[in-house]
Coordinates of C-alpha atoms in Angstrom, one line a residue:
X1 CA 62.9 -105.1 83.0
X2 CA 65.5 -102.3 83.1
X3 CA 68.2 -101.9 80.5
X4 CA 71.2 -103.1 82.5
X5 CA 69.6 -106.4 83.6
X6 CA 68.7 -107.2 80.0
X7 CA 72.3 -106.3 78.9
X8 CA 73.6 -108.8 81.5
X9 CA 71.2 -111.5 80.3
X10 CA 72.2 -111.0 76.7
X11 CA 75.9 -111.1 77.7
X12 CA 75.3 -114.5 79.4
X13 CA 73.7 -115.8 76.2
X14 CA 76.5 -114.8 73.8
X15 CA 79.8 -115.4 75.6
X16 CA 80.0 -119.1 74.5
X17 CA 83.0 -119.6 72.2
X18 CA 82.4 -119.5 68.5
X19 CA 82.5 -122.8 66.6
X20 CA 85.2 -123.4 64.0
X21 CA 83.4 -123.3 60.7
X22 CA 84.7 -124.1 57.2
X23 CA 84.9 -121.3 54.7
X24 CA 81.4 -121.0 53.1
X25 CA 81.2 -121.8 49.5
X26 CA 79.2 -118.7 48.6
X27 CA 81.7 -116.1 49.7
X28 CA 82.7 -113.4 47.3
X29 CA 86.2 -114.4 45.9
X30 CA 87.0 -110.7 45.6
X31 CA 86.8 -110.3 49.4
X32 CA 90.2 -112.0 50.0
X33 CA 88.8 -114.2 52.7
X34 CA 88.6 -111.5 55.3
X35 CA 84.8 -111.5 55.6
X36 CA 82.4 -113.6 53.5
X37 CA 80.1 -110.7 52.4
X38 CA 82.9 -108.4 51.4
X39 CA 82.9 -106.3 49.3
X40 CA 79.4 -105.2 50.4
X41 CA 76.8 -104.6 49.1
X42 CA 77.3 -106.7 46.0
X43 CA 75.1 -108.3 43.3
X44 CA 77.3 -111.4 43.8
X45 CA 74.8 -112.1 46.5
X46 CA 71.7 -111.6 44.4
X47 CA 70.0 -113.8 41.8
X48 CA 67.9 -113.0 38.7
X49 CA 64.2 -112.6 39.4
X50 CA 61.9 -111.3 36.6
X51 CA 59.1 -110.7 39.1
X52 CA 60.8 -107.8 40.8
X53 CA 61.1 -104.2 39.6
X54 CA 64.9 -104.5 39.6
X55 CA 65.0 -107.9 38.0
X56 CA 67.2 -109.1 41.0
X57 CA 66.5 -110.5 44.4
X58 CA 68.9 -110.7 47.4
X59 CA 69.9 -114.4 47.8
X60 CA 71.8 -114.8 51.0
X61 CA 72.2 -118.2 52.4
X62 CA 72.9 -118.9 56.1
X63 CA 76.5 -119.9 55.3
X64 CA 77.4 -116.4 54.0
X65 CA 75.8 -114.4 56.8
X66 CA 77.9 -113.5 59.8
X67 CA 77.6 -115.8 62.8
X68 CA 77.6 -114.4 66.3
X69 CA 80.0 -115.5 69.1
X70 CA 77.9 -118.5 69.9
X71 CA 78.0 -119.7 66.3
X72 CA 74.3 -119.1 65.5
X73 CA 73.5 -119.0 61.8
X74 CA 71.2 -116.3 60.6
X75 CA 67.9 -117.0 58.9
X76 CA 68.0 -114.9 55.7
X77 CA 64.3 -115.0 54.9
X78 CA 63.6 -111.4 55.7
X79 CA 66.6 -110.1 53.8
X80 CA 65.8 -112.2 50.8
X81 CA 62.5 -110.4 50.3
X82 CA 64.5 -107.4 49.0
X83 CA 65.2 -106.8 45.3
X84 CA 68.4 -104.9 46.1
X85 CA 70.3 -103.1 48.8
X86 CA 69.8 -99.9 50.9
X87 CA 69.8 -96.6 49.0
X88 CA 72.0 -95.3 51.8
X89 CA 74.2 -98.3 52.1
X90 CA 77.7 -97.9 53.4
X91 CA 80.0 -99.6 50.9
X92 CA 82.5 -101.8 52.7
X93 CA 85.8 -103.3 51.5
X94 CA 89.0 -104.5 53.2
X95 CA 92.2 -103.2 51.8
X96 CA 95.1 -104.3 54.2
X97 CA 97.4 -101.4 55.0
X98 CA 95.2 -98.7 53.4
X99 CA 95.7 -95.1 54.4
X100 CA 92.9 -93.0 53.0
X101 CA 94.8 -89.7 53.5
X102 CA 97.8 -91.0 51.6
X103 CA 95.5 -92.4 49.0
X104 CA 93.8 -89.1 48.5
X105 CA 90.3 -90.3 49.2
X106 CA 87.7 -87.7 49.8
X107 CA 87.1 -87.2 53.6
X108 CA 83.9 -86.1 55.2
X109 CA 85.4 -82.6 55.5
X110 CA 85.9 -82.4 51.7
X111 CA 83.1 -84.4 49.9
X112 CA 83.5 -82.4 46.7
X113 CA 86.8 -84.1 46.0
X114 CA 84.9 -87.4 45.5
X115 CA 83.8 -86.0 42.1
X116 CA 87.3 -85.1 40.9
X117 CA 88.3 -86.8 37.7
X118 CA 91.2 -88.6 39.5
X119 CA 89.3 -89.6 42.6
X120 CA 90.8 -92.9 43.9
X121 CA 87.2 -94.0 44.8
X122 CA 84.7 -93.9 42.0
X123 CA 81.0 -94.5 42.6
X124 CA 78.9 -94.3 39.5
X125 CA 75.5 -95.2 38.2
X126 CA 76.0 -98.0 35.8
X127 CA 73.5 -97.0 33.1
X128 CA 74.5 -93.3 32.8
X129 CA 78.0 -93.1 34.2
X130 CA 76.9 -90.3 36.6
X131 CA 79.5 -89.9 39.4
X132 CA 78.0 -90.0 42.9
X133 CA 79.3 -87.9 45.7
X134 CA 80.6 -89.8 48.8
X135 CA 83.2 -89.7 51.5
X136 CA 85.6 -92.5 52.5
X137 CA 87.0 -93.3 55.9
X138 CA 88.7 -96.2 57.7
X139 CA 86.8 -97.7 60.6
X140 CA 88.3 -95.9 63.6
X141 CA 86.8 -98.4 66.0
X142 CA 89.0 -101.3 64.7
X143 CA 92.7 -101.2 65.5
X144 CA 93.4 -104.4 63.5
X145 CA 91.3 -105.2 60.4
X146 CA 90.1 -101.6 59.6
X147 CA 87.4 -101.6 57.1
X148 CA 87.2 -99.1 54.3
X149 CA 83.8 -97.4 54.6
X150 CA 82.4 -95.5 51.6
X151 CA 79.3 -93.4 52.4
X152 CA 77.1 -92.0 49.7
X153 CA 76.7 -88.3 50.5
X154 CA 73.1 -88.4 49.4
X155 CA 71.0 -91.5 48.9
X156 CA 71.3 -93.5 45.7
X157 CA 68.3 -93.8 43.4
X158 CA 65.8 -96.5 44.1
X159 CA 66.1 -99.5 41.7
X160 CA 69.3 -98.3 40.0
X161 CA 72.5 -100.2 39.6
X162 CA 75.9 -98.8 40.8
X163 CA 79.5 -99.7 40.3
X164 CA 82.3 -99.0 42.8
X165 CA 86.0 -98.8 41.8
X166 CA 89.1 -98.3 43.8
X167 CA 92.3 -97.2 42.1
X168 CA 95.8 -96.6 43.4
X169 CA 95.3 -97.1 47.1
X170 CA 98.3 -96.4 49.2
X171 CA 99.7 -97.2 52.6
X172 CA 100.8 -94.7 55.3
X173 CA 104.3 -94.5 53.7
X174 CA 102.7 -93.5 50.3
X175 CA 103.5 -96.9 48.7
X176 CA 100.8 -98.1 46.2
X177 CA 99.1 -101.3 47.5
X178 CA 99.2 -104.1 44.9
X179 CA 95.9 -104.9 43.2
X180 CA 93.5 -107.4 44.7
X181 CA 94.8 -110.7 43.2
X182 CA 91.4 -112.2 42.6
X183 CA 90.2 -109.0 41.0
X184 CA 93.3 -108.7 38.8
X185 CA 92.5 -112.1 37.3
X186 CA 88.7 -111.3 37.0
X187 CA 89.5 -108.0 35.2
X188 CA 92.1 -109.6 32.9
X189 CA 91.8 -112.0 30.0
X190 CA 88.9 -114.4 29.7
X191 CA 89.2 -117.2 32.2
X192 CA 88.7 -120.8 31.3
X193 CA 85.4 -122.4 32.1
X194 CA 86.8 -124.6 34.8
X195 CA 88.6 -121.7 36.6
X196 CA 87.1 -121.0 40.1
X197 CA 86.9 -117.3 39.2
X198 CA 85.1 -117.7 35.9
X199 CA 81.7 -117.3 37.4
X200 CA 82.8 -114.1 39.2
X201 CA 84.3 -112.7 35.9
X202 CA 81.0 -113.5 34.1
X203 CA 78.9 -111.8 36.7
X204 CA 81.1 -108.7 36.8
X205 CA 81.5 -108.2 33.1
X206 CA 78.7 -105.6 32.6
X207 CA 80.1 -103.5 35.4
X208 CA 83.6 -103.6 34.0
X209 CA 82.3 -102.6 30.6
X210 CA 80.5 -99.7 32.2
X211 CA 83.7 -98.5 33.9
X212 CA 85.6 -98.8 30.6
X213 CA 82.9 -96.9 28.8
X214 CA 83.4 -94.0 31.2
X215 CA 87.1 -93.9 31.1
X216 CA 88.2 -96.3 33.8
X217 CA 90.4 -99.1 32.5
X218 CA 89.5 -102.2 34.6
X219 CA 93.1 -103.4 34.3
X220 CA 94.3 -100.3 36.2
X221 CA 92.0 -100.8 39.2
X222 CA 92.7 -102.3 42.6
X223 CA 89.1 -103.6 43.0
X224 CA 85.6 -103.0 41.5
X225 CA 82.2 -104.5 42.1
X226 CA 78.6 -103.7 41.4
X227 CA 75.3 -103.7 43.3
X228 CA 71.6 -102.9 42.8
X229 CA 69.6 -100.5 45.0
X230 CA 66.3 -101.8 46.1
X231 CA 63.2 -100.6 44.3
X232 CA 60.7 -98.3 45.8
X233 CA 58.2 -101.2 46.0
X234 CA 60.8 -103.3 47.9
X235 CA 61.6 -100.4 50.3
X236 CA 58.1 -99.1 51.0
X237 CA 55.7 -101.7 49.7
X238 CA 54.9 -103.4 53.0
X239 CA 53.9 -100.1 54.7
X240 CA 52.0 -98.9 51.6
X241 CA 50.1 -102.2 51.5
X242 CA 49.0 -102.3 55.1
X243 CA 48.3 -98.5 55.1
X244 CA 46.1 -98.7 52.0
X245 CA 44.3 -101.8 53.2
X246 CA 43.6 -100.2 56.6
X247 CA 42.5 -96.8 55.2
X248 CA 40.3 -98.6 52.6
X249 CA 38.5 -100.4 55.3
X250 CA 38.2 -97.2 57.3
X251 CA 36.7 -95.3 54.4
X252 CA 35.4 -91.9 55.4
X253 CA 34.8 -92.8 59.0
X254 CA 36.8 -91.7 62.0
X255 CA 38.9 -94.5 63.7
X256 CA 37.3 -96.0 66.7
X257 CA 38.8 -94.6 69.9
X258 CA 38.3 -94.7 73.7
X259 CA 39.2 -92.0 76.2
X260 CA 40.5 -93.6 79.3
X261 CA 41.5 -90.5 81.3
X262 CA 40.9 -86.7 81.4
X263 CA 43.0 -84.6 83.8
X264 CA 42.3 -80.9 84.1
X265 CA 45.0 -78.7 85.6
X266 CA 44.6 -75.4 87.3
X267 CA 46.9 -72.5 86.2
X268 CA 48.8 -73.1 89.4
X269 CA 49.3 -76.7 88.6
X270 CA 50.3 -76.1 85.0
X271 CA 50.4 -72.6 83.4
X272 CA 50.7 -74.0 79.9
X273 CA 48.5 -77.1 79.6
X274 CA 44.9 -77.1 80.7
X275 CA 43.9 -80.7 79.9
X276 CA 45.6 -84.0 79.4
X277 CA 43.7 -86.7 77.7
X278 CA 44.7 -90.4 77.4
X279 CA 43.1 -93.2 75.6
X280 CA 43.3 -95.8 72.8
X281 CA 42.8 -95.8 69.1
X282 CA 41.7 -99.0 67.4
X283 CA 43.9 -99.9 64.4
X284 CA 43.8 -102.9 62.2
X285 CA 46.7 -105.2 63.1
X286 CA 49.1 -106.8 60.6
X287 CA 51.3 -108.5 63.2
X288 CA 51.7 -112.1 64.1
X289 CA 51.3 -111.9 67.9
X290 CA 48.0 -111.1 69.7
X291 CA 47.8 -107.4 70.5
X292 CA 50.9 -106.8 68.4
X293 CA 53.2 -107.6 71.3
X294 CA 57.0 -106.8 71.1
X295 CA 58.7 -109.4 69.0
X296 CA 55.8 -109.5 66.5
X297 CA 56.5 -109.8 62.8
X298 CA 54.3 -108.8 59.9
X299 CA 51.8 -111.5 59.1
X300 CA 52.2 -112.3 55.4
X301 CA 50.2 -114.0 52.7
X302 CA 51.5 -116.5 50.2
X303 CA 52.6 -113.7 48.0
X304 CA 54.7 -112.3 50.9
X305 CA 52.5 -109.1 51.3
X306 CA 51.3 -108.1 54.7
X307 CA 47.9 -109.5 55.7
X308 CA 45.4 -108.6 58.4
X309 CA 46.0 -110.4 61.7
X310 CA 43.4 -113.0 62.8
X311 CA 43.8 -111.8 66.4
X312 CA 41.9 -108.6 65.7
X313 CA 43.0 -105.0 65.9
X314 CA 45.6 -103.4 68.1
X315 CA 44.9 -100.7 70.6
X316 CA 47.3 -97.8 70.1
X317 CA 47.6 -95.9 73.4
X318 CA 47.7 -92.1 73.1
X319 CA 48.3 -89.1 75.2
X320 CA 47.3 -85.5 74.2
X321 CA 48.2 -82.2 75.7
X322 CA 45.6 -79.4 75.2
X323 CA 47.0 -75.9 75.8
X324 CA 45.1 -73.3 77.8
X325 CA 44.7 -71.1 74.7
X326 CA 42.4 -73.8 73.2
X327 CA 39.7 -72.9 75.6
X328 CA 39.6 -69.5 73.9
X329 CA 40.4 -70.5 70.4
X330 CA 40.5 -74.0 68.9
X331 CA 44.0 -75.3 68.7
X332 CA 46.0 -76.7 65.7
X333 CA 46.1 -80.6 65.5
X334 CA 49.6 -82.0 65.7
X335 CA 51.3 -85.3 66.2
X336 CA 54.5 -85.6 68.3
X337 CA 57.2 -88.2 67.8
X338 CA 59.2 -89.4 70.8
X339 CA 62.9 -90.1 71.2
X340 CA 65.1 -93.2 71.3
X341 CA 63.2 -96.2 72.7
X342 CA 60.9 -93.9 74.7
X343 CA 57.1 -93.6 74.9
X344 CA 54.2 -91.3 74.3
X345 CA 54.7 -89.8 77.7
X346 CA 57.4 -87.6 76.1
X347 CA 54.6 -85.4 74.7
X348 CA 54.4 -84.1 78.3
X349 CA 58.0 -82.8 78.2
X350 CA 58.5 -79.2 79.1
X351 CA 59.6 -78.1 75.6
X352 CA 56.5 -79.8 74.0
X353 CA 54.2 -78.1 76.5
X354 CA 55.9 -74.8 75.8
X355 CA 55.4 -75.2 72.0
X356 CA 51.8 -76.1 72.6
X357 CA 51.2 -73.1 74.9
X358 CA 53.1 -70.5 73.0
X359 CA 51.7 -71.3 69.6
X360 CA 48.3 -73.0 70.1
X361 CA 49.0 -76.7 69.2
X362 CA 47.3 -79.7 70.7
X363 CA 50.0 -82.4 70.5
X364 CA 49.1 -86.1 70.6
X365 CA 51.5 -88.9 70.7
X366 CA 51.5 -92.7 70.5
X367 CA 54.3 -95.1 71.1
X368 CA 56.6 -95.7 68.2
X369 CA 56.1 -99.4 68.7
X370 CA 59.0 -101.4 67.3
X371 CA 61.3 -98.7 68.6
X372 CA 59.6 -97.9 72.0
X373 CA 60.4 -98.6 75.6
X374 CA 58.6 -102.0 75.5
X375 CA 60.9 -103.1 72.6
X376 CA 64.2 -102.7 74.5
X377 CA 64.5 -106.5 75.2
X378 CA 63.9 -107.2 71.5
X379 CA 66.5 -104.7 70.4
X380 CA 69.1 -106.2 72.7
X381 CA 68.2 -109.7 71.5
X382 CA 68.6 -108.6 67.9
X383 CA 72.0 -107.2 68.6
X384 CA 72.9 -110.5 70.1
X385 CA 71.6 -112.5 67.1
X386 CA 70.5 -110.6 64.0
X387 CA 68.0 -113.3 63.2
X388 CA 65.7 -111.5 65.7
X389 CA 66.1 -108.2 64.1
X390 CA 63.2 -108.2 61.6
X391 CA 60.8 -107.8 64.5
X392 CA 62.1 -104.2 64.9
X393 CA 61.4 -102.7 61.5
X394 CA 58.3 -104.8 60.9
X395 CA 56.6 -103.8 64.2
X396 CA 57.8 -100.3 63.5
X397 CA 55.6 -100.3 60.4
X398 CA 52.6 -101.1 62.5
X399 CA 53.7 -98.2 64.7
X400 CA 53.7 -95.9 61.7
X401 CA 50.2 -97.1 60.8
X402 CA 49.1 -96.5 64.5
X403 CA 50.4 -92.9 64.2
X404 CA 48.5 -92.4 60.9
X405 CA 45.3 -93.6 62.6
X406 CA 45.9 -91.3 65.6
X407 CA 46.3 -88.4 63.3
X408 CA 43.1 -89.2 61.5
X409 CA 41.2 -89.5 64.8
X410 CA 42.6 -86.1 65.9
X411 CA 41.5 -84.3 62.7
X412 CA 38.2 -86.1 61.8
X413 CA 35.1 -84.1 62.9
X414 CA 33.6 -87.4 64.3
X415 CA 36.8 -88.5 66.0
X416 CA 38.3 -86.9 69.1
X417 CA 36.4 -83.7 68.4
X418 CA 33.1 -85.5 69.1
X419 CA 34.1 -86.5 72.6
X420 CA 33.6 -84.3 75.6
X421 CA 37.2 -84.6 76.5
X422 CA 38.1 -82.5 73.5
X423 CA 35.4 -79.9 74.1
X424 CA 34.9 -77.0 76.5
X425 CA 32.2 -77.2 79.2
X426 CA 29.8 -75.4 76.9
X427 CA 30.5 -77.8 74.0
X428 CA 32.9 -75.7 71.9
X429 CA 35.7 -77.7 70.2
X430 CA 39.2 -77.6 71.6
X431 CA 40.8 -78.7 68.3
X432 CA 40.2 -77.1 64.9
X433 CA 39.6 -80.1 62.6
X434 CA 39.5 -77.9 59.6
X435 CA 43.2 -77.3 59.9
X436 CA 45.6 -79.8 58.3
X437 CA 47.5 -82.2 60.5
X438 CA 51.2 -81.4 61.2
X439 CA 54.0 -83.4 62.8
X440 CA 56.8 -82.4 65.1
X441 CA 59.3 -85.0 66.3
X442 CA 62.7 -85.0 68.0
X443 CA 65.7 -87.4 67.8
X444 CA 64.3 -90.8 67.0
X445 CA 61.0 -88.9 66.4
X446 CA 62.8 -87.2 63.6
X447 CA 64.6 -90.3 62.3
X448 CA 61.3 -92.3 62.1
X449 CA 59.2 -89.2 61.5
X450 CA 60.4 -88.8 57.9
X451 CA 58.9 -92.3 57.1
X452 CA 55.6 -91.2 58.7
X453 CA 55.5 -88.0 56.8
X454 CA 56.2 -89.8 53.5
X455 CA 53.5 -92.4 54.2
X456 CA 50.8 -90.3 55.8
X457 CA 48.0 -89.1 53.5
X458 CA 47.2 -86.3 55.9
X459 CA 50.6 -84.7 56.8
X460 CA 52.1 -82.3 54.3
X461 CA 54.2 -80.1 56.7
X462 CA 56.5 -81.4 59.4
X463 CA 59.4 -80.5 61.6
X464 CA 62.1 -83.1 62.2
X465 CA 64.2 -82.0 65.2
X466 CA 67.8 -83.0 65.9
X467 CA 67.3 -85.5 63.1
X468 CA 69.2 -87.5 60.6
X469 CA 68.6 -90.9 58.9
X470 CA 70.3 -94.2 58.3
X471 CA 71.0 -96.0 61.6
X472 CA 73.8 -97.9 59.8
X473 CA 75.7 -94.6 59.7
X474 CA 74.4 -93.1 62.9
X475 CA 75.1 -95.9 65.5
X476 CA 78.9 -95.8 65.4
X477 CA 78.7 -92.0 65.8
X478 CA 76.1 -91.8 68.6
X479 CA 76.8 -91.5 72.3
X480 CA 73.3 -92.9 73.0
X481 CA 74.4 -96.3 71.5
X482 CA 77.0 -97.0 74.2
X483 CA 75.0 -99.5 76.2
X484 CA 73.9 -101.3 73.1
X485 CA 77.4 -101.3 71.7
X486 CA 78.4 -103.5 74.7
X487 CA 76.0 -106.2 73.5
X488 CA 77.2 -105.9 69.9
X489 CA 80.8 -106.3 71.1
X490 CA 80.0 -109.5 73.0
X491 CA 77.9 -111.0 70.2
X492 CA 80.0 -109.9 67.2
X493 CA 83.4 -109.1 68.7
X494 CA 85.2 -108.7 65.4
X495 CA 84.8 -105.0 64.4
X496 CA 85.0 -105.7 60.7
X497 CA 82.2 -108.1 61.0
X498 CA 80.2 -105.5 63.0
X499 CA 80.3 -103.2 60.0
X500 CA 78.8 -105.9 57.9
X501 CA 76.2 -106.5 60.6
X502 CA 75.2 -102.8 60.7
X503 CA 74.6 -102.7 57.0
X504 CA 72.6 -105.9 57.1
X505 CA 70.4 -104.3 59.7
X506 CA 70.0 -101.2 57.6
X507 CA 68.8 -103.2 54.7
X508 CA 65.7 -104.0 56.8
X509 CA 65.6 -100.8 58.8
X510 CA 64.9 -98.9 55.6
X511 CA 61.4 -100.2 55.7
X512 CA 60.7 -98.4 59.0
X513 CA 62.8 -95.3 59.1
X514 CA 63.4 -92.2 56.9
X515 CA 66.3 -93.7 55.0
X516 CA 64.0 -95.9 52.9
X517 CA 61.6 -93.0 52.2
X518 CA 63.8 -90.0 51.8
X519 CA 63.8 -90.2 48.0
X520 CA 60.0 -89.6 48.2
X521 CA 59.8 -86.6 50.5
X522 CA 60.0 -84.1 47.7
X523 CA 56.3 -83.3 47.8
X524 CA 56.3 -82.6 51.5
X525 CA 57.5 -79.5 53.3
X526 CA 60.0 -80.5 55.9
X527 CA 62.0 -78.3 58.3
X528 CA 65.1 -80.0 59.8
X529 CA 66.5 -78.5 63.0
X530 CA 70.1 -79.6 63.6
X531 CA 72.2 -79.1 66.8
X532 CA 75.7 -78.4 65.7
X533 CA 78.1 -81.0 67.3
X534 CA 75.1 -83.2 68.3
X535 CA 76.4 -86.1 70.4
X536 CA 73.5 -88.4 69.7
X537 CA 72.4 -87.8 66.1
X538 CA 75.4 -87.2 63.9
X539 CA 75.4 -84.1 61.7
X540 CA 76.8 -86.1 58.8
X541 CA 73.5 -88.1 58.7
X542 CA 71.5 -84.9 58.8
X543 CA 73.5 -83.5 55.9
X544 CA 72.9 -86.6 53.8
X545 CA 69.2 -86.4 54.5
X546 CA 69.0 -82.7 53.5
X547 CA 70.8 -83.5 50.2
X548 CA 68.5 -86.4 49.5
X549 CA 65.2 -84.6 50.2
X550 CA 66.3 -81.4 48.4
X551 CA 66.2 -79.2 51.5
X552 CA 67.9 -75.8 51.3
X553 CA 70.4 -74.6 53.9
X554 CA 69.3 -71.5 55.9
X555 CA 72.1 -69.0 55.5
X556 CA 74.3 -68.0 57.1
X557 CA 74.4 -71.4 58.8
X558 CA 77.4 -71.2 61.1
X559 CA 79.9 -68.5 62.2
X560 CA 83.2 -68.5 60.2
X561 CA 85.6 -71.1 61.5
X562 CA 83.0 -73.2 63.3
X563 CA 83.0 -76.1 60.8
X564 CA 86.1 -78.2 59.9
X565 CA 84.7 -78.8 56.4
X566 CA 86.3 -77.1 53.4
X567 CA 82.8 -76.4 52.2
X568 CA 80.4 -76.6 55.2
X569 CA 77.2 -78.6 54.4
X570 CA 78.6 -79.4 51.0
X571 CA 75.8 -80.1 48.5
X572 CA 73.0 -78.4 50.5
X573 CA 72.2 -75.3 48.5
X574 CA 72.1 -72.2 50.7
X575 CA 69.1 -69.8 50.8
X576 CA 68.3 -66.6 52.5
X577 CA 65.2 -66.6 54.6
X578 CA 62.2 -66.5 54.3
X579 CA 61.9 -69.6 52.2
X580 CA 58.8 -71.5 51.2
X581 CA 59.8 -75.2 51.2
X582 CA 62.0 -77.7 52.8
X583 CA 65.0 -76.4 54.7
X584 CA 67.6 -77.2 57.3
X585 CA 68.5 -74.8 60.0
X586 CA 71.6 -75.3 62.1
X587 CA 71.5 -74.3 65.8
X588 CA 74.8 -73.7 67.5
X589 CA 75.2 -73.8 71.2
X590 CA 79.0 -73.5 71.2
X591 CA 79.7 -77.3 71.4
X592 CA 83.0 -78.2 69.6
X593 CA 82.7 -79.5 66.1
X594 CA 81.9 -83.2 65.9
X595 CA 84.5 -85.9 65.3
X596 CA 85.5 -86.4 61.6
X597 CA 85.8 -90.2 62.4
X598 CA 83.0 -92.8 62.8
X599 CA 83.2 -92.5 66.6
X600 CA 80.9 -90.9 69.2
X601 CA 81.8 -87.5 70.7
X602 CA 82.1 -88.8 74.2
X603 CA 85.4 -87.3 75.5
X604 CA 85.7 -84.1 77.5
X605 CA 87.2 -82.4 74.4
X606 CA 83.8 -82.6 72.7
X607 CA 82.1 -80.5 75.4
X608 CA 78.5 -80.8 76.4
X609 CA 75.8 -82.5 74.3
X610 CA 73.6 -79.8 72.5
X611 CA 71.0 -82.4 71.5
X612 CA 68.2 -80.9 73.5
X613 CA 69.0 -77.2 72.8
X614 CA 67.1 -76.4 69.6
X615 CA 63.7 -77.6 70.9
X616 CA 64.4 -75.7 74.2
X617 CA 64.9 -72.4 72.3
X618 CA 62.0 -69.9 72.2
X619 CA 63.2 -68.7 68.8
X620 CA 63.5 -72.2 67.4
X621 CA 59.9 -73.0 68.6
X622 CA 58.7 -69.8 67.0
X623 CA 60.3 -70.7 63.7
X624 CA 58.8 -74.2 63.9
X625 CA 55.3 -72.9 64.6
X626 CA 55.4 -70.5 61.6
X627 CA 56.6 -73.3 59.4
X628 CA 54.0 -75.8 60.5
X629 CA 51.2 -73.4 59.9
X630 CA 52.4 -71.8 56.7
X631 CA 55.1 -73.9 55.2
X632 CA 57.5 -70.9 55.2
X633 CA 60.8 -70.9 57.1
X634 CA 61.3 -67.4 58.6
X635 CA 64.4 -65.8 59.9
X636 CA 64.3 -65.7 63.7
X637 CA 68.0 -65.1 64.2
X638 CA 68.3 -61.5 62.8
X639 CA 70.2 -62.4 59.7
X640 CA 73.0 -64.1 61.7
X641 CA 73.7 -67.8 62.3
X642 CA 71.2 -69.3 64.7
X643 CA 72.3 -69.9 68.2
X644 CA 70.5 -71.9 71.0
X645 CA 71.2 -71.2 74.7
X646 CA 72.7 -74.4 76.3
X647 CA 70.1 -76.2 78.4
X648 CA 70.8 -77.9 81.7

């Protein structure tokens, strides 16, 4: 089924008028009644649990979660497995009349201001008082109830507790906005036991004490709240469990595989690729549906941990492109990660073939199931009713395992190398299995690729092209989200509620994309290639990723005057090349700077989309190849900022 018919079907399902519902009893009284979960994220919506690493557990009830236009309640089971919130969570509050400029809040163009002593927004780690860099903005998509969005400039630490404080917010005329009435009472004198706000005061007392200990008088604040970031076990435990179980069962053997097709090309048919091989790799399944079909969830035991499916393994389909040079000298084994809701066939794109031919890589790809073409109906259904969303990140984790097994089959001497499809006519190998496996992905292949690189025991060096992380930040800013935004607008028409929905999705998405794994990429070498002004993957999300993983900025990054930022790429330490280690290289095709608002660059004033330009550049491919094979980022731009010729 194509995308537009599915959009129409979803529209039909969600246009029923919403039921009138009473104010749920579990809403945070500090939110002012604007949206039940605000401010978000908040430990008000957790409970004590001594069995988790954080000592907390998310405790949503259907009454507090946002209902869609048809009034459907959300099943909170998947969310309540978490012992905290996303390390990259956007912090959301509603302050009527707020003007962030008049208030002096740090914008995305001047993140350093967020650490000033008088910053009107303070984000600090509760235990240490460390101030955390961030930027603040008003939701530019909402002309009425415009949410205040506070974005950590690098991911928060797994398992740690943070406090947010707002002080002295002002309206457009510069007038100070009166304190949140409920918070003023909570922050004041001890309330009587029968007072409706007494429970909130008791819960918030440690956070207020932490603020006071670090020089912020709670009585002077407009609003404050606290939240716990999910532990590493909560974020990555499902994938680690199924990975370890599958690899333990595999042992030292190669994964079972079947070749289903071998196509040899003459030089006239394809001057770069000599052979295309397709087939299937057998992978243990941890999904609930036979064959791991779209819509599957992880099968879980009584303890909630993933368990092997009773339906047997899944067959991960693959496609490999073998360059002509491999028939003279065995090629380097490489995995490729495809783009948004695409398929393994992207490994046959011209830029991937060029990379293979120019630098002697055999690229193999499998579908990123969970976020592949077959999953489009599930994605649309999840945007219509978020109860369906867990199938996306949970099936994605099986997709990551499939990629790990494909990589093991590609590099094991008794895997693909033992099949005639991966040998010359006289029996010589086409792939050098003594070389370490590497990864190269673009767009979604980069966004999910960081999770693969963190989880794979075989990949130590990777290129993440036109990448970023954290879909909760990316979607508002992506031109590629436009058809999906239509569904979200129908199902959750209130834009303030949409912001809450996006952050709820991110809490689960962390388990299947880089955002949940970025704090653990420090022992990998990762090269990030960024297209300046990218219309599909926002540069702000790439900068946050670079700060989080400790990547260095290849300098000079941009020509003077190209960036609107006071300090371009604030917090990403510059380095002159060559550099051995993780780095981010910015490729400039002349596209105007991206919007400084949470909106996509879709108007004519934003120029053409440079999203495909870095991978299409001969120089960029040369830099990628050297990095993948040596771990060193070399200068291919003559000491100047890197530029990529516009494609198309």
